[in-house]
Coordinates of C-alpha atoms and ligand atoms in Angstrom, one line a residue:
M1 CA 69.8 169.1 45.7
I2 CA 66.7 171.0 46.5
D3 CA 63.2 169.7 45.5
D4 CA 64.8 166.4 44.6
P5 CA 62.0 163.8 45.0
K6 CA 64.6 161.2 45.9
K7 CA 65.7 163.2 49.0
E8 CA 63.4 162.9 52.0
V9 CA 62.4 166.1 53.8
V10 CA 63.0 165.7 57.5
L11 CA 61.7 168.1 60.1
M12 CA 63.2 167.8 63.6
R13 CA 62.9 169.9 66.8
G14 CA 65.7 170.1 69.3
I15 CA 66.8 172.7 71.9
G16 CA 67.7 176.0 70.4
V17 CA 70.7 177.1 72.4
S18 CA 72.1 179.9 70.3
P19 CA 69.9 182.2 68.2
G20 CA 70.1 182.9 64.5
I21 CA 68.8 181.3 61.3
V22 CA 71.1 179.6 58.8
I23 CA 70.4 177.8 55.5
G24 CA 73.5 175.9 54.4
R25 CA 75.2 172.7 53.4
A26 CA 75.7 170.0 55.9
H27 CA 79.1 168.8 56.9
V28 CA 78.6 165.6 58.8
M29 CA 81.4 164.8 61.2
A30 CA 82.3 161.3 62.5
R31 CA 79.1 159.9 63.8
G32 CA 80.9 159.2 67.0
G33 CA 79.9 156.3 69.2
A34 CA 83.2 154.5 68.4
T35 CA 83.0 152.9 71.8
E36 CA 79.7 151.2 70.8
S37 CA 81.2 149.6 67.7
A38 CA 84.2 148.2 69.6
H39 CA 84.4 144.3 69.5
F40 CA 85.9 141.9 71.9
C41 CA 88.9 139.9 70.9
H42 CA 90.8 137.4 73.2
L43 CA 94.6 137.8 72.9
D44 CA 97.2 135.1 73.1
Q45 CA 100.3 135.9 75.3
A46 CA 102.3 137.1 72.4
G47 CA 99.5 139.5 71.4
V48 CA 99.5 141.2 74.7
D49 CA 102.7 143.2 74.2
V50 CA 101.7 144.2 70.7
E51 CA 98.3 145.4 72.0
V52 CA 99.9 147.4 74.8
Q53 CA 102.2 149.1 72.2
R54 CA 99.2 149.8 69.9
F55 CA 97.5 151.5 72.8
K56 CA 100.5 153.6 73.6
D57 CA 100.9 154.6 70.0
A58 CA 97.3 155.7 69.8
L59 CA 97.8 157.7 73.0
K60 CA 100.8 159.3 71.5
M61 CA 99.0 160.1 68.3
S62 CA 96.1 161.6 70.2
R63 CA 98.5 163.8 72.2
E64 CA 100.2 165.0 69.0
Q65 CA 96.9 165.9 67.4
L66 CA 95.8 167.9 70.4
N67 CA 99.1 169.7 70.6
R68 CA 98.7 170.7 67.0
V69 CA 95.2 172.0 67.7
K70 CA 96.6 173.9 70.7
K71 CA 99.3 175.5 68.5
M72 CA 96.8 176.5 65.9
L73 CA 94.6 178.1 68.5
T74 CA 97.5 180.0 70.0
K75 CA 98.4 181.2 66.5
E76 CA 94.9 182.3 65.8
G77 CA 95.0 184.3 69.1
K78 CA 92.1 182.3 70.7
G79 CA 91.2 182.9 74.3
K80 CA 92.8 181.2 77.3
E81 CA 89.6 179.2 77.9
H82 CA 89.8 177.5 74.6
I83 CA 93.4 176.5 75.2
A84 CA 92.5 175.4 78.7
I85 CA 90.0 172.9 77.3
I86 CA 92.7 171.4 75.1
D87 CA 95.0 171.3 78.1
A88 CA 92.2 169.5 80.1
H89 CA 92.0 166.9 77.3
L90 CA 95.7 166.5 77.3
M91 CA 95.5 165.9 81.1
I92 CA 92.9 163.2 80.6
L93 CA 95.2 161.5 78.1
K94 CA 97.7 161.3 81.0
D95 CA 95.2 160.1 83.5
K96 CA 96.6 157.2 85.4
M97 CA 93.3 155.5 85.9
L98 CA 92.5 155.6 82.2
I99 CA 95.9 154.3 81.2
D100 CA 96.7 151.8 84.0
D101 CA 93.2 150.3 84.1
T102 CA 93.2 149.8 80.3
I103 CA 96.7 148.3 80.3
G104 CA 95.7 146.2 83.3
L105 CA 92.7 144.7 81.4
I106 CA 94.9 144.1 78.3
K107 CA 97.5 142.3 80.4
N108 CA 95.4 140.4 82.9
Q109 CA 92.2 139.7 81.0
R110 CA 94.0 139.4 77.6
M111 CA 91.5 141.8 76.1
N112 CA 92.1 143.8 72.9
T113 CA 92.6 147.6 73.5
E114 CA 89.2 148.6 72.1
W115 CA 87.3 146.3 74.4
A116 CA 89.5 147.3 77.4
L117 CA 88.9 151.0 76.8
K118 CA 85.2 150.3 76.3
T119 CA 85.1 148.5 79.7
V120 CA 87.0 151.4 81.4
I121 CA 84.8 154.1 80.0
K122 CA 81.7 152.1 81.0
G123 CA 82.8 152.3 84.6
V124 CA 83.5 156.0 84.3
R125 CA 80.1 156.6 82.7
E126 CA 78.3 154.8 85.5
L127 CA 80.2 156.9 88.0
F128 CA 79.2 160.1 86.3
D129 CA 75.6 159.1 85.6
K130 CA 75.0 158.7 89.3
M131 CA 75.8 162.4 89.8
E132 CA 72.7 164.5 89.8
D133 CA 74.5 167.7 89.0
R134 CA 74.2 168.5 85.3
Y135 CA 77.6 170.1 85.2
F136 CA 79.3 166.9 86.3
R137 CA 77.2 164.7 84.1
E138 CA 78.3 166.8 81.2
R139 CA 82.0 166.6 82.1
S140 CA 81.9 162.9 81.6
A141 CA 81.4 163.9 77.9
D142 CA 85.0 165.2 77.9
I143 CA 86.4 161.8 78.8
E144 CA 84.2 160.1 76.2
H145 CA 85.5 162.5 73.5
I146 CA 89.0 161.5 74.4
V147 CA 88.2 157.8 74.3
D148 CA 86.5 158.3 70.9
R149 CA 89.7 160.0 69.6
I150 CA 91.9 157.2 70.9
L151 CA 89.6 154.6 69.2
V152 CA 89.6 156.4 65.9
N153 CA 93.4 156.5 66.1
L154 CA 93.5 152.8 66.9
S155 CA 91.3 152.0 63.8
G156 CA 93.8 153.9 61.6
E157 CA 91.0 156.3 60.4
R158 CA 91.7 159.9 60.2
H159 CA 90.3 162.0 63.0
V160 CA 87.6 164.2 61.5
S161 CA 87.6 167.6 63.2
V162 CA 85.9 171.0 62.8
A163 CA 89.3 172.2 61.5
D164 CA 88.6 170.0 58.4
V165 CA 85.6 172.1 57.5
D166 CA 87.0 174.2 54.7
S167 CA 83.9 175.8 53.2
P168 CA 81.0 177.5 55.0
S169 CA 78.9 174.7 56.4
V170 CA 76.4 173.6 59.0
V171 CA 78.4 171.2 61.2
V172 CA 76.4 168.0 62.1
A173 CA 77.7 165.8 64.8
R174 CA 76.6 163.3 67.4
D175 CA 78.1 165.5 70.1
L176 CA 80.8 168.2 69.7
S177 CA 83.6 168.1 72.1
P178 CA 84.6 171.4 73.6
A179 CA 87.9 170.9 71.8
D180 CA 86.0 170.9 68.5
T181 CA 83.9 173.9 69.4
A182 CA 87.1 175.8 70.4
Q183 CA 88.3 175.4 66.8
M184 CA 85.2 176.8 65.3
V185 CA 85.8 179.8 63.1
K186 CA 82.8 182.0 62.6
G187 CA 82.1 182.1 58.9
R188 CA 83.4 178.6 58.2
V189 CA 81.0 177.1 60.7
L190 CA 77.7 178.7 59.9
A191 CA 75.8 176.8 62.6
F192 CA 76.0 173.4 64.3
I193 CA 73.4 170.8 65.2
T194 CA 74.0 167.8 67.4
D195 CA 72.2 164.6 68.6
M196 CA 73.2 165.2 72.2
G197 CA 73.7 168.2 74.5
G198 CA 72.0 170.4 76.9
K199 CA 71.7 174.1 77.7
T200 CA 74.6 174.2 80.1
S201 CA 77.1 172.0 78.1
H202 CA 80.3 173.7 77.1
T203 CA 79.3 173.4 73.5
A204 CA 76.1 175.4 74.1
I205 CA 78.0 178.0 76.2
M206 CA 80.7 178.4 73.5
A207 CA 78.1 178.7 70.7
R208 CA 76.4 181.6 72.5
S209 CA 79.7 183.3 73.2
L210 CA 80.9 182.8 69.6
E211 CA 77.4 183.8 68.4
I212 CA 77.2 180.7 66.2
P213 CA 73.5 179.6 65.9
A214 CA 73.1 176.1 67.3
V215 CA 70.4 173.5 68.0
V216 CA 71.3 170.5 70.3
G217 CA 69.5 167.5 71.7
L218 CA 68.1 166.4 68.2
E219 CA 68.8 162.8 69.2
T220 CA 69.1 161.3 65.6
I221 CA 70.1 164.1 63.4
T222 CA 73.4 162.4 62.4
H223 CA 71.3 159.6 60.9
S224 CA 68.9 161.9 59.0
V225 CA 71.4 164.0 57.1
S226 CA 74.4 163.4 54.8
T227 CA 77.2 165.7 53.9
G228 CA 76.1 168.0 51.1
D229 CA 72.4 168.0 52.1
T230 CA 70.8 171.4 52.5
V231 CA 69.7 172.2 56.0
V232 CA 67.7 175.0 57.7
V233 CA 68.6 175.7 61.3
D234 CA 66.5 177.9 63.5
G235 CA 68.4 178.6 66.7
M236 CA 65.5 180.3 68.4
T237 CA 62.7 177.6 68.0
G238 CA 65.1 174.6 67.8
A239 CA 63.7 173.6 64.3
V240 CA 65.9 171.8 61.9
I241 CA 64.7 171.0 58.3
V242 CA 66.8 168.6 56.1
N243 CA 66.3 168.8 52.4
P244 CA 63.7 171.6 52.5
S245 CA 61.6 172.3 49.5
L246 CA 62.1 175.5 47.7
S247 CA 59.1 177.1 49.3
V248 CA 60.3 176.2 52.8
I249 CA 63.7 177.7 51.9
D250 CA 61.9 180.8 50.7
V251 CA 60.0 181.1 54.0
Y252 CA 63.2 180.7 56.0
E253 CA 65.2 183.0 53.8
K254 CA 62.7 185.7 54.5
R255 CA 62.8 184.9 58.2
R256 CA 66.6 185.1 58.1
Q257 CA 66.5 188.5 56.5
R258 CA 64.0 189.7 59.0
Y259 CA 66.2 188.4 61.9
E260 CA 69.2 190.2 60.4
R261 CA 67.2 193.4 60.1
Y262 CA 65.9 192.9 63.7
G263 CA 69.5 192.5 64.9
K264 CA 70.5 195.8 63.2
T265 CA 67.5 197.7 64.6
L266 CA 68.3 196.3 68.0
H267 CA 71.9 197.5 67.6
H268 CA 70.5 201.0 67.3
Y269 CA 69.8 200.7 71.1
K270 CA 73.4 200.0 72.0
T271 CA 74.3 203.6 72.8
L272 CA 70.9 204.7 74.0
P273 CA 70.3 204.7 77.8
A274 CA 68.0 202.1 79.3
E275 CA 65.5 204.6 80.4
T276 CA 61.7 204.3 80.6
S277 CA 59.6 206.9 78.8
D278 CA 59.1 208.8 82.1
G279 CA 62.8 208.9 82.9
R280 CA 63.5 205.9 85.2
R281 CA 67.1 204.7 84.5
I282 CA 67.6 200.9 84.6
N283 CA 71.2 199.5 84.7
L284 CA 71.6 196.6 82.3
L285 CA 74.5 194.4 83.2
G286 CA 76.0 191.3 81.6
N287 CA 76.4 187.7 82.8
M288 CA 79.6 186.0 81.8
E289 CA 81.3 182.6 82.1
I290 CA 84.4 182.9 80.0
L291 CA 86.7 185.9 79.2
D292 CA 86.0 185.6 75.5
E293 CA 82.4 186.9 76.1
I294 CA 83.6 190.4 77.0
P295 CA 83.8 191.9 73.5
S296 CA 80.2 190.7 72.8
L297 CA 79.0 192.0 76.1
L298 CA 80.5 195.4 75.4
D299 CA 79.1 195.3 71.8
H300 CA 75.6 194.8 73.3
G301 CA 76.0 197.7 75.6
A302 CA 76.6 196.0 78.9
E303 CA 77.0 198.6 81.7
G304 CA 79.1 196.3 83.8
I305 CA 79.2 192.6 84.8
G306 CA 76.4 191.7 87.2
L307 CA 77.5 188.0 87.4
Y308 CA 80.8 186.5 86.6
R309 CA 80.3 182.7 87.1
S310 CA 83.8 182.1 88.3
E311 CA 83.4 178.3 88.5
F312 CA 84.2 178.2 84.8
L313 CA 87.8 178.9 85.8
Y314 CA 87.8 175.6 87.6
M315 CA 86.3 173.5 84.9
N316 CA 88.0 171.5 82.1
R317 CA 91.1 170.9 84.2
M318 CA 92.4 168.5 86.7
D319 CA 94.1 170.9 88.9
L320 CA 92.9 174.0 90.8
P321 CA 93.5 177.5 89.5
T322 CA 96.3 179.3 91.3
E323 CA 96.0 182.7 93.0
E324 CA 97.9 184.3 90.1
E325 CA 95.4 182.7 87.6
H326 CA 92.5 184.0 89.6
M327 CA 94.0 187.5 89.8
A328 CA 94.9 187.6 86.1
A329 CA 91.4 186.6 85.0
Y330 CA 89.6 189.1 87.3
K331 CA 92.1 191.9 86.5
Y332 CA 91.5 191.3 82.8
V333 CA 87.7 191.6 83.2
A334 CA 88.0 194.7 85.4
R335 CA 90.3 196.4 83.0
K336 CA 88.3 195.6 79.9
M337 CA 85.1 196.7 81.6
S338 CA 86.6 199.8 83.4
P339 CA 85.1 202.1 84.6
R340 CA 82.1 199.8 84.8
P341 CA 81.6 197.5 87.8
V342 CA 82.3 193.8 87.8
V343 CA 80.6 191.4 90.3
I344 CA 82.7 188.2 90.8
R345 CA 80.7 185.4 92.2
T346 CA 82.8 183.0 94.2
L347 CA 83.0 179.3 93.2
D348 CA 79.5 177.8 92.8
I349 CA 79.9 174.1 92.2
G350 CA 78.5 171.1 94.0
G351 CA 80.5 168.6 95.9
D352 CA 84.3 168.3 96.2
K353 CA 84.2 165.4 93.7
F354 CA 84.8 167.9 90.9
L355 CA 88.0 169.1 92.4
S356 CA 89.5 165.7 92.8
P357 CA 88.0 163.0 90.5
G358 CA 89.3 160.3 92.8
D359 CA 87.4 161.8 95.8
L360 CA 83.8 161.2 94.8
S361 CA 80.9 162.4 96.9
D362 CA 78.1 160.0 97.6
E363 CA 75.5 162.7 98.2
I364 CA 72.1 161.5 97.2
N365 CA 70.9 165.0 96.3
P366 CA 73.9 167.3 95.4
A367 CA 71.6 170.3 94.5
M368 CA 70.8 170.4 98.2
G369 CA 74.2 169.2 99.3
L370 CA 77.7 170.5 99.7
R371 CA 77.6 173.1 97.0
A372 CA 78.7 176.7 96.5
I373 CA 79.4 178.6 99.7
R374 CA 79.0 175.5 101.8
L375 CA 81.7 173.8 99.9
C376 CA 84.0 176.9 100.1
L377 CA 83.5 177.1 103.9
K378 CA 84.2 173.4 104.2
R379 CA 87.4 173.7 102.1
P380 CA 88.9 177.0 103.3
E381 CA 92.2 176.2 101.6
I382 CA 90.4 176.4 98.2
F383 CA 88.3 179.4 99.1
R384 CA 91.2 181.4 100.4
V385 CA 93.1 181.2 97.1
Q386 CA 90.1 182.6 95.2
L387 CA 89.4 185.3 97.8
R388 CA 93.1 186.5 97.6
G389 CA 92.9 186.5 93.8
I390 CA 89.7 188.6 93.8
L391 CA 91.1 191.0 96.4
R392 CA 94.4 191.5 94.5
A393 CA 92.5 192.1 91.3
S394 CA 90.3 194.7 93.1
A395 CA 93.3 197.1 93.0
Y396 CA 92.8 197.4 89.3
G397 CA 89.1 198.1 88.8
K398 CA 85.6 198.3 90.3
I399 CA 85.4 194.8 91.6
K400 CA 82.7 193.5 93.9
V401 CA 82.6 190.0 95.4
M402 CA 79.4 188.0 95.8
F403 CA 78.7 184.7 97.7
P404 CA 76.4 182.2 96.1
M405 CA 73.7 180.0 97.9
I406 CA 73.7 181.9 101.2
S407 CA 71.0 180.4 103.3
G408 CA 71.5 182.2 106.6
V409 CA 73.4 184.9 108.4
E410 CA 76.0 182.7 109.9
E411 CA 77.2 181.6 106.5
L412 CA 77.6 185.2 105.4
R413 CA 79.5 186.1 108.5
R414 CA 81.9 183.2 108.1
A415 CA 82.5 184.0 104.5
K416 CA 83.1 187.7 105.4
M417 CA 85.4 186.6 108.1
M418 CA 87.5 184.6 105.6
L419 CA 87.5 187.7 103.3
D420 CA 88.8 189.8 106.2
E421 CA 91.5 187.2 107.0
A422 CA 92.6 187.3 103.3
K423 CA 92.7 191.1 103.5
E424 CA 94.8 190.9 106.6
E425 CA 97.3 188.5 105.0
L426 CA 97.6 190.8 101.9
R427 CA 98.1 193.8 104.1
R428 CA 101.0 192.0 105.9
E429 CA 102.5 191.1 102.5
N430 CA 102.2 194.7 101.3
K431 CA 100.0 193.6 98.4
L432 CA 97.5 196.0 96.9
F433 CA 93.7 195.6 97.1
D434 CA 90.6 197.6 97.6
P435 CA 90.0 197.6 101.4
D436 CA 86.4 198.8 100.9
I437 CA 85.4 196.1 98.3
K438 CA 81.7 195.7 98.3
V439 CA 80.4 192.3 99.5
G440 CA 77.1 191.0 98.2
I441 CA 75.1 187.8 98.3
M442 CA 73.0 185.8 95.9
I443 CA 69.4 185.4 97.0
E444 CA 68.5 182.1 95.6
V445 CA 67.5 180.0 98.6
P446 CA 64.0 180.7 100.1
S447 CA 65.3 180.9 103.6
A448 CA 67.6 183.8 102.6
A449 CA 64.7 185.5 100.8
L450 CA 62.5 185.3 103.9
I451 CA 65.2 186.9 106.1
A452 CA 66.3 189.4 103.5
D453 CA 65.8 192.2 106.0
I454 CA 68.2 190.6 108.4
L455 CA 70.8 189.8 105.7
A456 CA 70.5 193.3 104.3
A457 CA 72.0 194.6 107.5
E458 CA 75.2 192.7 106.8
A459 CA 75.5 192.7 103.0
D460 CA 76.3 195.6 100.7
F461 CA 74.0 194.3 97.9
F462 CA 71.8 191.4 96.8
S463 CA 71.4 189.7 93.5
I464 CA 68.4 187.4 93.0
G465 CA 69.3 184.1 91.3
T466 CA 65.9 183.2 89.9
N467 CA 67.2 179.9 88.4
D468 CA 67.8 178.4 91.8
L469 CA 65.2 180.4 93.6
L470 CA 62.6 178.7 91.4
Q471 CA 64.2 175.3 91.9
Y472 CA 64.1 175.5 95.7
S473 CA 60.9 177.4 96.2
L474 CA 58.8 175.3 93.8
A475 CA 60.7 172.1 94.8
I476 CA 61.5 171.2 91.2
D477 CA 64.8 169.9 90.1
R478 CA 66.2 172.2 87.5
V479 CA 67.6 169.3 85.5
N480 CA 64.7 166.9 85.7
E481 CA 62.6 167.0 82.5
H482 CA 59.7 165.2 84.3
V483 CA 58.9 168.2 86.4
A484 CA 59.8 170.8 83.8
Y485 CA 56.2 171.7 83.4
L486 CA 56.2 173.0 87.0
Y487 CA 59.1 175.4 86.2
E488 CA 56.9 178.5 86.2
P489 CA 58.7 181.9 86.6
F490 CA 55.3 183.6 86.9
H491 CA 54.2 181.4 89.8
P492 CA 52.5 183.7 92.3
A493 CA 54.8 182.4 95.0
V494 CA 57.9 183.3 93.1
L495 CA 56.7 186.8 92.4
R496 CA 55.8 187.3 96.0
I497 CA 59.2 186.1 97.2
I498 CA 61.0 188.4 94.7
K499 CA 58.9 191.4 95.7
G500 CA 59.6 190.7 99.4
V501 CA 63.3 190.8 98.7
A502 CA 63.1 194.0 96.7
D503 CA 61.1 195.7 99.4
A504 CA 63.5 194.5 102.2
A505 CA 66.5 195.8 100.2
A506 CA 64.7 199.1 99.6
R507 CA 63.9 199.5 103.3
Q508 CA 67.5 198.9 104.3
G509 CA 68.8 201.0 101.5
I510 CA 71.0 198.4 99.7
D511 CA 71.3 197.7 96.0
V512 CA 69.4 194.7 94.6
S513 CA 69.5 193.2 91.2
V514 CA 68.2 190.1 89.4
C515 CA 70.7 187.9 87.6
G516 CA 68.9 184.7 86.8
E517 CA 67.5 183.9 83.4
M518 CA 64.3 185.7 84.1
A519 CA 66.0 189.1 84.0
G520 CA 66.8 188.6 80.3
E521 CA 63.1 187.9 79.3
P522 CA 61.2 191.1 78.4
D523 CA 57.9 190.0 80.0
H524 CA 59.7 189.2 83.3
A525 CA 61.9 192.3 83.1
L526 CA 58.7 194.4 82.8
I527 CA 57.5 193.1 86.1
F528 CA 60.9 193.7 87.7
V529 CA 61.0 197.3 86.6
G530 CA 57.5 197.7 87.9
M531 CA 58.6 196.2 91.3
G532 CA 61.3 198.8 91.5
F533 CA 64.4 197.0 90.4
T534 CA 66.9 199.3 88.7
Q535 CA 69.6 196.6 87.9
L536 CA 69.1 193.6 85.8
S537 CA 71.9 191.2 84.7
M538 CA 71.7 188.9 81.7
S539 CA 73.5 187.2 78.8
A540 CA 74.9 189.4 76.0
L541 CA 72.2 188.3 73.6
S542 CA 69.4 189.5 75.9
L543 CA 70.7 193.0 76.6
L544 CA 69.4 194.9 73.7
R545 CA 66.0 193.1 73.7
V546 CA 65.5 194.1 77.3
K547 CA 66.8 197.7 76.6
K548 CA 64.2 198.0 73.9
L549 CA 61.5 196.9 76.4
V550 CA 62.7 199.4 79.0
R551 CA 62.6 202.2 76.5
S552 CA 59.1 201.2 75.3
I553 CA 57.4 201.4 78.7
S554 CA 56.7 204.0 81.3
Y555 CA 57.6 203.3 84.9
T556 CA 54.1 204.3 85.9
D557 CA 52.6 201.6 83.6
A558 CA 55.1 199.0 84.7
Q559 CA 54.2 199.7 88.4
E560 CA 50.6 199.4 87.6
I561 CA 51.1 196.1 85.9
A562 CA 53.3 194.7 88.7
A563 CA 50.7 195.7 91.2
E564 CA 48.0 194.0 89.2
V565 CA 49.8 190.6 88.8
V566 CA 49.7 189.9 92.6
K567 CA 45.9 189.6 92.3
F568 CA 46.0 186.5 90.1
S569 CA 46.0 182.9 91.4
T570 CA 48.0 181.0 88.7
A571 CA 51.1 181.5 86.6
R572 CA 49.0 181.0 83.4
E573 CA 46.7 183.9 84.3
I574 CA 49.7 186.1 85.1
E575 CA 51.5 185.1 81.9
N576 CA 48.4 185.9 79.8
Y577 CA 47.8 189.2 81.5
V578 CA 51.4 190.4 81.2
G579 CA 51.6 189.1 77.6
S580 CA 48.5 191.1 76.6
R581 CA 49.7 194.3 78.3
L582 CA 53.2 193.9 76.9
R583 CA 51.8 193.7 73.3
E584 CA 50.3 197.2 73.8
F585 CA 53.8 198.7 73.6
Y586 CA 56.4 196.1 72.7
K587 CA 56.6 193.9 69.6
E588 CA 58.4 190.6 70.1
E589 CA 59.5 189.4 66.7
F590 CA 61.5 186.2 67.2
Y591 CA 61.3 184.6 70.5
A592 CA 58.4 182.4 71.7
Ligands
LIG601 C1 70.7 181.5 89.5 O1 70.6 180.5 90.2 O2 69.7 182.2 89.1 C2 72.0 182.0 89.0 C3 72.1 183.1 88.3 O3 73.1 181.2 89.2 P1 73.3 179.8 88.4 O4 72.4 179.8 87.2 O5 74.8 179.9 88.0 O6 73.1 178.8 89.4
LIG602 MG1 72.3 179.8 91.2

């Protein structure tokens, strides 16, 4: 009830991970944390067998539930990624360590199943917490979701899932498992808000690709809202208001309508060329992680794929993708995007721990460790499968291959040599591929940026990964909130490095684009256009905003502004200057 004095108004701010404004009724899912409420119980000898059987029954029930979800997803024609997530959860249910260790504790320590599971998951959590890579830390969530499911089944309670949401609602949860998110039906789930989560979690990625507004990282939202409460969700600012007053609802309703109108006006840019007022054409490409994003990218006018983060093919599973799987995924993208180009970035993940959970890396600093191309060169048997898959798909569309994290010429040469070997094998096997496939590199390590002229002689194109370039050039860990204040895209050093790469590429006559998050922000895109970039790659939801920017400026003005920014000493000064110039010709309505 609105304006009910008995209901407390709660205002919270989390991380807006998927834009949009929703005012709706809350549907609170299980508060989760079943592991925390598990109690210890010492068994007598007779109880041990009963307990082992209880555990096996709960495993069986969990398997049956997941298989039902899988069937439903298949029937609803959901993408392969969604089904792959369920498969990954089914694999975890079969995991020997999880099963054997739990049964071992029940038998040897005479623990009840709940406590045994809690002990096992504690060990797993500690293992994952030590990992500094955010991707891996977030993968431990998959295992926790499965354990929660088993515990709910042990308690005899019904498992509450998103599939139970039968009327349009705002889903409220401690954390949503990727399996839950995969079941979300746009329309039934108006938005979702969670206690936990980060920008790169599967949940956030799926929200953006499904275009469901979402705010994560609210910490205690599940304790501040009950099913049936009215909630306002602002996916841009991360604001969530529980039991808002009528006047607050009125304000947000107006903002919602304005956002909707804004979306429609932006849509008008879909078919217009991204061209400055004085005729400079800029190519706006899409970044993608999962195949389901393609319709949205096309709908937002993507002129190709500038970055396919192929590592998502390796995630949520316990085995490695086969050559056929690689080929099928890349061929699908190439065909859907045809005749537009598709840049496939080879596996960019840190440490071989991910590929084999039993084979943990003890790297102190994985961000600077065996990741991306370094890992691929160290594990040629893995790299080779992907290269063959990419090459075979290149027979079906305009595919380019790109190597991540190149730090010097030798790495590029070795990667190219492996590509040549894969070509040679395919030739011998009479398999089709594009022999002239273009080979590019990400410029995201400062050493590569500084020798861009040398690398340009051996690469067909560059793509600047500003996310990592900032991390390494400013010496700030992308995932460490204590140094987040130093994450300054307008840092003069960052702009100088980027400009240097653009100039080196121009001198050598090779293509260069930007594909980090900066490319999708109008104020940064303005500087890139001014520096001479003609290709920018970004997520679907940024494409039309940036196209509007491009069409609002003249190349001459952008050049003048880009020349001016190098004269400032601090990021703040540059930000203020660019902001004030931007406002002369571009109105930003919704984003901070
Ligand atoms: C980047 O580093 O800017 C980039 C685009 O790659 P990722 O964010 O996947 O590391
Ligand atoms: Mg990167």
